[in-house]
Amino acid sequence: AGAGATVVLCTGRLRAALAKLPLELARVPPRAWGVNLAGSLLFNLLFMGQLLLLLQACGAPATSVWLSVPLLFAVKALLPISFLDLGVREAAAITVLGAAGVGAAIALQASLMLFCFNVLLPGLAGLAVLSRGSGPETTTSTPHGVQIAHVR
């Protein structure tokens, strides 16, 4: 009975949130929509371009993959079921690029290299910066009770 009540409660909250969605979306300024769209396009074109270059570097024929790469990213986006997309991206690369005539080893290699360049290496660099520490911190309270950290 508890699980059923939770589902009903969540369904009610979801319906209420979905009912407010058109009003909330209408409040977003048009400039914000444009900036978001431009950033999303640039992000995806950058990743697709990187994958195309990696595929070429690994020996895949450029003419057979340029239409498959956007499809690969679409398939990967439809299956957000793994940690850091590991496994899903590689399976999608082998499947989609395999249909375009790219060998499984080349598709896997390019996909893993894309992960290393865009996720693993930047993450390790960020971890190194964070583990270094930034020195002593002091905090200040505002009249509203909000604490502000000052890092030197």
Short mmCIF file of N, CA and C in Angstrom, two decimals, residues 5-134:
data_model
loop_
_atom_site.label_atom_id
_atom_site.label_comp_id
_atom_site.label_asym_id
_atom_site.label_seq_id
_atom_site.Cartn_x
_atom_site.Cartn_y
_atom_site.Cartn_z
N ALA A 5 0.71 4.38 -2.71
CA ALA A 5 0.44 5.75 -2.27
C ALA A 5 1.54 6.69 -2.76
N THR A 6 2.79 6.20 -2.74
CA THR A 6 3.91 7.02 -3.23
C THR A 6 3.76 7.30 -4.71
N VAL A 7 3.38 6.30 -5.48
CA VAL A 7 3.20 6.47 -6.92
C VAL A 7 2.09 7.47 -7.19
N VAL A 8 0.98 7.36 -6.47
CA VAL A 8 -0.14 8.28 -6.65
C VAL A 8 0.28 9.70 -6.28
N LEU A 9 1.02 9.84 -5.18
CA LEU A 9 1.48 11.16 -4.75
C LEU A 9 2.42 11.76 -5.78
N CYS A 10 3.38 10.96 -6.26
CA CYS A 10 4.32 11.45 -7.27
C CYS A 10 3.60 11.78 -8.57
N THR A 11 2.62 10.97 -8.94
CA THR A 11 1.86 11.24 -10.16
C THR A 11 1.11 12.55 -10.04
N GLY A 12 0.56 12.82 -8.87
CA GLY A 12 -0.14 14.09 -8.65
C GLY A 12 0.80 15.27 -8.74
N ARG A 13 1.99 15.14 -8.16
CA ARG A 13 2.99 16.21 -8.23
C ARG A 13 3.47 16.40 -9.67
N LEU A 14 3.64 15.30 -10.36
CA LEU A 14 4.09 15.39 -11.75
C LEU A 14 3.04 16.09 -12.61
N ARG A 15 1.79 15.74 -12.42
CA ARG A 15 0.72 16.41 -13.18
C ARG A 15 0.70 17.90 -12.88
N ALA A 16 0.84 18.26 -11.62
CA ALA A 16 0.84 19.68 -11.24
C ALA A 16 2.02 20.41 -11.88
N ALA A 17 3.19 19.77 -11.86
CA ALA A 17 4.37 20.39 -12.46
C ALA A 17 4.21 20.52 -13.96
N LEU A 18 3.67 19.49 -14.61
CA LEU A 18 3.46 19.55 -16.05
C LEU A 18 2.42 20.59 -16.44
N ALA A 19 1.43 20.80 -15.58
CA ALA A 19 0.42 21.82 -15.85
C ALA A 19 1.03 23.22 -15.82
N LYS A 20 2.04 23.43 -14.99
CA LYS A 20 2.71 24.74 -14.88
C LYS A 20 3.76 24.95 -15.97
N LEU A 21 4.18 23.88 -16.61
CA LEU A 21 5.30 23.95 -17.55
C LEU A 21 5.11 24.99 -18.66
N PRO A 22 3.97 25.04 -19.36
CA PRO A 22 3.84 26.06 -20.43
C PRO A 22 3.97 27.49 -19.90
N LEU A 23 3.44 27.75 -18.71
CA LEU A 23 3.57 29.09 -18.14
C LEU A 23 5.01 29.42 -17.79
N GLU A 24 5.72 28.43 -17.25
CA GLU A 24 7.12 28.66 -16.89
C GLU A 24 7.99 28.84 -18.13
N LEU A 25 7.72 28.05 -19.15
CA LEU A 25 8.50 28.19 -20.38
C LEU A 25 8.25 29.53 -21.05
N ALA A 26 7.03 30.04 -20.95
CA ALA A 26 6.70 31.33 -21.55
C ALA A 26 7.44 32.47 -20.85
N ARG A 27 7.86 32.25 -19.61
CA ARG A 27 8.58 33.30 -18.86
C ARG A 27 10.05 33.40 -19.24
N VAL A 28 10.56 32.40 -19.95
CA VAL A 28 11.97 32.42 -20.35
C VAL A 28 12.14 33.43 -21.47
N PRO A 29 13.07 34.37 -21.30
CA PRO A 29 13.27 35.40 -22.34
C PRO A 29 13.75 34.78 -23.66
N PRO A 30 13.31 35.35 -24.78
CA PRO A 30 13.72 34.82 -26.09
C PRO A 30 15.24 34.76 -26.25
N ARG A 31 15.95 35.74 -25.70
CA ARG A 31 17.42 35.74 -25.81
C ARG A 31 18.01 34.51 -25.13
N ALA A 32 17.42 34.08 -24.01
CA ALA A 32 17.91 32.90 -23.31
C ALA A 32 17.70 31.65 -24.15
N TRP A 33 16.57 31.59 -24.86
CA TRP A 33 16.33 30.45 -25.77
C TRP A 33 17.40 30.41 -26.85
N GLY A 34 17.71 31.57 -27.42
CA GLY A 34 18.71 31.64 -28.48
C GLY A 34 20.10 31.26 -28.00
N VAL A 35 20.48 31.76 -26.83
CA VAL A 35 21.80 31.44 -26.28
C VAL A 35 21.89 29.95 -25.97
N ASN A 36 20.82 29.40 -25.40
CA ASN A 36 20.81 27.97 -25.08
C ASN A 36 20.90 27.13 -26.35
N LEU A 37 20.15 27.49 -27.36
CA LEU A 37 20.17 26.77 -28.63
C LEU A 37 21.55 26.83 -29.29
N ALA A 38 22.14 28.04 -29.31
CA ALA A 38 23.46 28.20 -29.91
C ALA A 38 24.51 27.39 -29.14
N GLY A 39 24.46 27.41 -27.83
CA GLY A 39 25.41 26.64 -27.03
C GLY A 39 25.25 25.15 -27.25
N SER A 40 24.01 24.69 -27.33
CA SER A 40 23.76 23.26 -27.57
C SER A 40 24.25 22.83 -28.94
N LEU A 41 24.00 23.64 -29.94
CA LEU A 41 24.47 23.32 -31.30
C LEU A 41 26.00 23.28 -31.35
N LEU A 42 26.64 24.27 -30.75
CA LEU A 42 28.10 24.32 -30.75
C LEU A 42 28.67 23.10 -30.02
N PHE A 43 28.11 22.76 -28.87
CA PHE A 43 28.55 21.61 -28.09
C PHE A 43 28.46 20.33 -28.92
N ASN A 44 27.31 20.10 -29.52
CA ASN A 44 27.11 18.86 -30.29
C ASN A 44 27.95 18.83 -31.56
N LEU A 45 28.07 19.96 -32.25
CA LEU A 45 28.92 19.99 -33.45
C LEU A 45 30.38 19.75 -33.10
N LEU A 46 30.82 20.26 -31.96
CA LEU A 46 32.19 20.04 -31.51
C LEU A 46 32.44 18.55 -31.25
N PHE A 47 31.53 17.91 -30.52
CA PHE A 47 31.69 16.49 -30.24
C PHE A 47 31.63 15.66 -31.52
N MET A 48 30.72 15.99 -32.42
CA MET A 48 30.61 15.24 -33.68
C MET A 48 31.86 15.43 -34.53
N GLY A 49 32.35 16.65 -34.57
CA GLY A 49 33.57 16.91 -35.33
C GLY A 49 34.76 16.16 -34.75
N GLN A 50 34.86 16.13 -33.43
CA GLN A 50 35.94 15.38 -32.79
C GLN A 50 35.85 13.90 -33.15
N LEU A 51 34.64 13.34 -33.07
CA LEU A 51 34.49 11.93 -33.38
C LEU A 51 34.84 11.64 -34.84
N LEU A 52 34.44 12.52 -35.75
CA LEU A 52 34.80 12.33 -37.16
C LEU A 52 36.31 12.33 -37.34
N LEU A 53 36.99 13.26 -36.69
CA LEU A 53 38.45 13.31 -36.79
C LEU A 53 39.09 12.08 -36.17
N LEU A 54 38.57 11.63 -35.04
CA LEU A 54 39.11 10.42 -34.41
C LEU A 54 38.88 9.20 -35.28
N LEU A 55 37.71 9.11 -35.89
CA LEU A 55 37.43 7.98 -36.79
C LEU A 55 38.38 7.98 -37.97
N GLN A 56 38.63 9.15 -38.55
CA GLN A 56 39.57 9.25 -39.66
C GLN A 56 40.98 8.86 -39.21
N ALA A 57 41.37 9.31 -38.02
CA ALA A 57 42.70 8.99 -37.50
C ALA A 57 42.85 7.49 -37.24
N CYS A 58 41.73 6.84 -36.91
CA CYS A 58 41.76 5.39 -36.64
C CYS A 58 41.63 4.57 -37.92
N GLY A 59 41.39 5.22 -39.06
CA GLY A 59 41.35 4.51 -40.33
C GLY A 59 39.98 4.31 -40.94
N ALA A 60 38.95 4.91 -40.37
CA ALA A 60 37.60 4.78 -40.95
C ALA A 60 37.49 5.67 -42.18
N PRO A 61 36.82 5.20 -43.22
CA PRO A 61 36.63 6.05 -44.41
C PRO A 61 35.67 7.20 -44.10
N ALA A 62 36.11 8.42 -44.39
CA ALA A 62 35.34 9.61 -44.03
C ALA A 62 33.99 9.66 -44.73
N THR A 63 33.91 9.20 -45.95
CA THR A 63 32.67 9.34 -46.71
C THR A 63 31.55 8.47 -46.17
N SER A 64 31.88 7.37 -45.50
CA SER A 64 30.82 6.48 -45.03
C SER A 64 30.31 6.81 -43.64
N VAL A 65 30.99 7.69 -42.91
CA VAL A 65 30.59 7.91 -41.52
C VAL A 65 29.98 9.28 -41.23
N TRP A 66 30.12 10.23 -42.12
CA TRP A 66 29.72 11.58 -41.76
C TRP A 66 28.23 11.71 -41.48
N LEU A 67 27.38 10.88 -42.08
CA LEU A 67 25.95 10.90 -41.76
C LEU A 67 25.62 10.02 -40.56
N SER A 68 26.48 9.07 -40.26
CA SER A 68 26.22 8.16 -39.15
C SER A 68 26.51 8.78 -37.79
N VAL A 69 27.42 9.74 -37.73
CA VAL A 69 27.81 10.31 -36.44
C VAL A 69 26.64 11.02 -35.75
N PRO A 70 25.86 11.87 -36.42
CA PRO A 70 24.70 12.46 -35.72
C PRO A 70 23.71 11.40 -35.23
N LEU A 71 23.52 10.34 -36.01
CA LEU A 71 22.65 9.26 -35.59
C LEU A 71 23.20 8.57 -34.34
N LEU A 72 24.50 8.39 -34.30
CA LEU A 72 25.14 7.79 -33.13
C LEU A 72 24.85 8.61 -31.87
N PHE A 73 24.98 9.93 -31.95
CA PHE A 73 24.72 10.78 -30.79
C PHE A 73 23.24 10.78 -30.41
N ALA A 74 22.37 10.66 -31.39
CA ALA A 74 20.93 10.58 -31.09
C ALA A 74 20.60 9.29 -30.36
N VAL A 75 21.17 8.18 -30.81
CA VAL A 75 20.93 6.90 -30.14
C VAL A 75 21.47 6.93 -28.72
N LYS A 76 22.66 7.48 -28.55
CA LYS A 76 23.26 7.57 -27.22
C LYS A 76 22.41 8.43 -26.28
N ALA A 77 21.86 9.51 -26.80
CA ALA A 77 21.04 10.39 -25.98
C ALA A 77 19.73 9.74 -25.56
N LEU A 78 19.23 8.82 -26.35
CA LEU A 78 17.97 8.15 -26.03
C LEU A 78 18.15 7.10 -24.93
N LEU A 79 19.38 6.73 -24.63
CA LEU A 79 19.63 5.68 -23.65
C LEU A 79 20.54 6.17 -22.52
N PRO A 80 20.10 7.13 -21.71
CA PRO A 80 20.95 7.63 -20.62
C PRO A 80 20.89 6.69 -19.41
N ILE A 81 21.43 5.48 -19.55
CA ILE A 81 21.25 4.47 -18.52
C ILE A 81 22.56 4.01 -17.90
N SER A 82 23.66 4.70 -18.12
CA SER A 82 24.92 4.23 -17.58
C SER A 82 25.71 5.38 -16.96
N PHE A 83 26.71 5.02 -16.21
CA PHE A 83 27.58 5.99 -15.57
C PHE A 83 28.50 6.60 -16.63
N LEU A 84 28.43 7.91 -16.80
CA LEU A 84 29.24 8.66 -17.76
C LEU A 84 29.07 8.17 -19.20
N ASP A 85 27.94 7.56 -19.50
CA ASP A 85 27.63 7.04 -20.83
C ASP A 85 28.54 5.89 -21.25
N LEU A 86 29.37 5.40 -20.34
CA LEU A 86 30.26 4.30 -20.69
C LEU A 86 29.44 3.06 -21.02
N GLY A 87 29.77 2.44 -22.10
CA GLY A 87 29.06 1.24 -22.53
C GLY A 87 27.97 1.57 -23.54
N VAL A 88 27.12 2.53 -23.21
CA VAL A 88 26.05 2.91 -24.14
C VAL A 88 26.64 3.58 -25.37
N ARG A 89 27.55 4.51 -25.15
CA ARG A 89 28.17 5.21 -26.28
C ARG A 89 28.94 4.23 -27.16
N GLU A 90 29.67 3.31 -26.52
CA GLU A 90 30.47 2.36 -27.28
C GLU A 90 29.59 1.37 -28.05
N ALA A 91 28.54 0.89 -27.41
CA ALA A 91 27.62 -0.03 -28.10
C ALA A 91 26.93 0.68 -29.27
N ALA A 92 26.53 1.93 -29.05
CA ALA A 92 25.91 2.70 -30.13
C ALA A 92 26.90 2.93 -31.26
N ALA A 93 28.16 3.21 -30.92
CA ALA A 93 29.18 3.44 -31.95
C ALA A 93 29.39 2.18 -32.78
N ILE A 94 29.51 1.04 -32.11
CA ILE A 94 29.73 -0.21 -32.84
C ILE A 94 28.53 -0.53 -33.73
N THR A 95 27.32 -0.32 -33.20
CA THR A 95 26.12 -0.65 -33.97
C THR A 95 25.91 0.30 -35.14
N VAL A 96 25.88 1.60 -34.86
CA VAL A 96 25.58 2.60 -35.90
C VAL A 96 26.71 2.69 -36.92
N LEU A 97 27.94 2.79 -36.44
CA LEU A 97 29.05 2.91 -37.37
C LEU A 97 29.31 1.60 -38.11
N GLY A 98 28.98 0.47 -37.45
CA GLY A 98 29.11 -0.82 -38.13
C GLY A 98 28.20 -0.90 -39.33
N ALA A 99 27.01 -0.30 -39.23
CA ALA A 99 26.08 -0.27 -40.36
C ALA A 99 26.63 0.59 -41.50
N ALA A 100 27.55 1.50 -41.17
CA ALA A 100 28.17 2.36 -42.20
C ALA A 100 29.47 1.76 -42.73
N GLY A 101 29.79 0.54 -42.29
CA GLY A 101 30.97 -0.12 -42.80
C GLY A 101 32.23 0.05 -41.98
N VAL A 102 32.11 0.61 -40.78
CA VAL A 102 33.27 0.79 -39.91
C VAL A 102 33.40 -0.45 -39.02
N GLY A 103 34.60 -0.95 -38.89
CA GLY A 103 34.84 -2.12 -38.06
C GLY A 103 34.59 -1.83 -36.59
N ALA A 104 34.23 -2.86 -35.85
CA ALA A 104 33.92 -2.71 -34.42
C ALA A 104 35.11 -2.17 -33.64
N ALA A 105 36.32 -2.61 -33.98
CA ALA A 105 37.51 -2.16 -33.25
C ALA A 105 37.74 -0.66 -33.45
N ILE A 106 37.57 -0.19 -34.66
CA ILE A 106 37.76 1.24 -34.95
C ILE A 106 36.68 2.07 -34.26
N ALA A 107 35.44 1.62 -34.32
CA ALA A 107 34.34 2.34 -33.66
C ALA A 107 34.56 2.41 -32.16
N LEU A 108 34.96 1.30 -31.56
CA LEU A 108 35.21 1.26 -30.12
C LEU A 108 36.38 2.16 -29.75
N GLN A 109 37.45 2.09 -30.52
CA GLN A 109 38.62 2.91 -30.23
C GLN A 109 38.31 4.39 -30.32
N ALA A 110 37.64 4.82 -31.34
CA ALA A 110 37.31 6.24 -31.49
C ALA A 110 36.36 6.70 -30.39
N SER A 111 35.40 5.87 -30.03
CA SER A 111 34.46 6.22 -28.97
C SER A 111 35.15 6.35 -27.62
N LEU A 112 36.05 5.43 -27.31
CA LEU A 112 36.78 5.51 -26.04
C LEU A 112 37.74 6.70 -26.02
N MET A 113 38.34 7.01 -27.16
CA MET A 113 39.22 8.18 -27.23
C MET A 113 38.42 9.46 -27.02
N LEU A 114 37.22 9.52 -27.58
CA LEU A 114 36.35 10.68 -27.38
C LEU A 114 36.04 10.85 -25.89
N PHE A 115 35.74 9.74 -25.21
CA PHE A 115 35.49 9.77 -23.77
C PHE A 115 36.73 10.28 -23.02
N CYS A 116 37.89 9.78 -23.39
CA CYS A 116 39.12 10.20 -22.70
C CYS A 116 39.39 11.69 -22.87
N PHE A 117 39.24 12.19 -24.09
CA PHE A 117 39.54 13.59 -24.36
C PHE A 117 38.53 14.54 -23.73
N ASN A 118 37.26 14.14 -23.67
CA ASN A 118 36.22 15.07 -23.24
C ASN A 118 35.73 14.88 -21.82
N VAL A 119 35.98 13.72 -21.22
CA VAL A 119 35.49 13.46 -19.88
C VAL A 119 36.62 13.10 -18.92
N LEU A 120 37.38 12.08 -19.27
CA LEU A 120 38.39 11.56 -18.34
C LEU A 120 39.52 12.55 -18.07
N LEU A 121 40.18 13.04 -19.11
CA LEU A 121 41.30 13.95 -18.91
C LEU A 121 40.89 15.27 -18.25
N PRO A 122 39.80 15.92 -18.69
CA PRO A 122 39.38 17.14 -17.98
C PRO A 122 38.98 16.85 -16.52
N GLY A 123 38.37 15.68 -16.28
CA GLY A 123 38.01 15.33 -14.92
C GLY A 123 39.22 15.13 -14.04
N LEU A 124 40.26 14.47 -14.56
CA LEU A 124 41.49 14.28 -13.79
C LEU A 124 42.19 15.61 -13.54
N ALA A 125 42.18 16.49 -14.53
CA ALA A 125 42.78 17.82 -14.34
C ALA A 125 42.03 18.59 -13.26
N GLY A 126 40.71 18.53 -13.28
CA GLY A 126 39.92 19.20 -12.25
C GLY A 126 40.16 18.60 -10.87
N LEU A 127 40.30 17.29 -10.80
CA LEU A 127 40.59 16.63 -9.54
C LEU A 127 41.94 17.06 -8.98
N ALA A 128 42.92 17.20 -9.87
CA ALA A 128 44.24 17.66 -9.43
C ALA A 128 44.17 19.08 -8.87
N VAL A 129 43.42 19.94 -9.54
CA VAL A 129 43.27 21.32 -9.07
C VAL A 129 42.56 21.35 -7.71
N LEU A 130 41.50 20.56 -7.59
CA LEU A 130 40.75 20.54 -6.34
C LEU A 130 41.55 19.93 -5.20
N SER A 131 42.35 18.92 -5.48
CA SER A 131 43.10 18.27 -4.43
C SER A 131 44.28 19.12 -3.95
N ARG A 132 44.71 20.05 -4.77
CA ARG A 132 45.79 20.96 -4.41
C ARG A 132 45.39 21.87 -3.27
N GLY A 133 44.12 22.19 -3.20
CA GLY A 133 43.66 23.12 -2.19
C GLY A 133 43.87 24.54 -2.65
N SER A 134 43.15 25.43 -2.02
CA SER A 134 43.25 26.83 -2.45
C SER A 134 43.66 27.74 -1.32
#
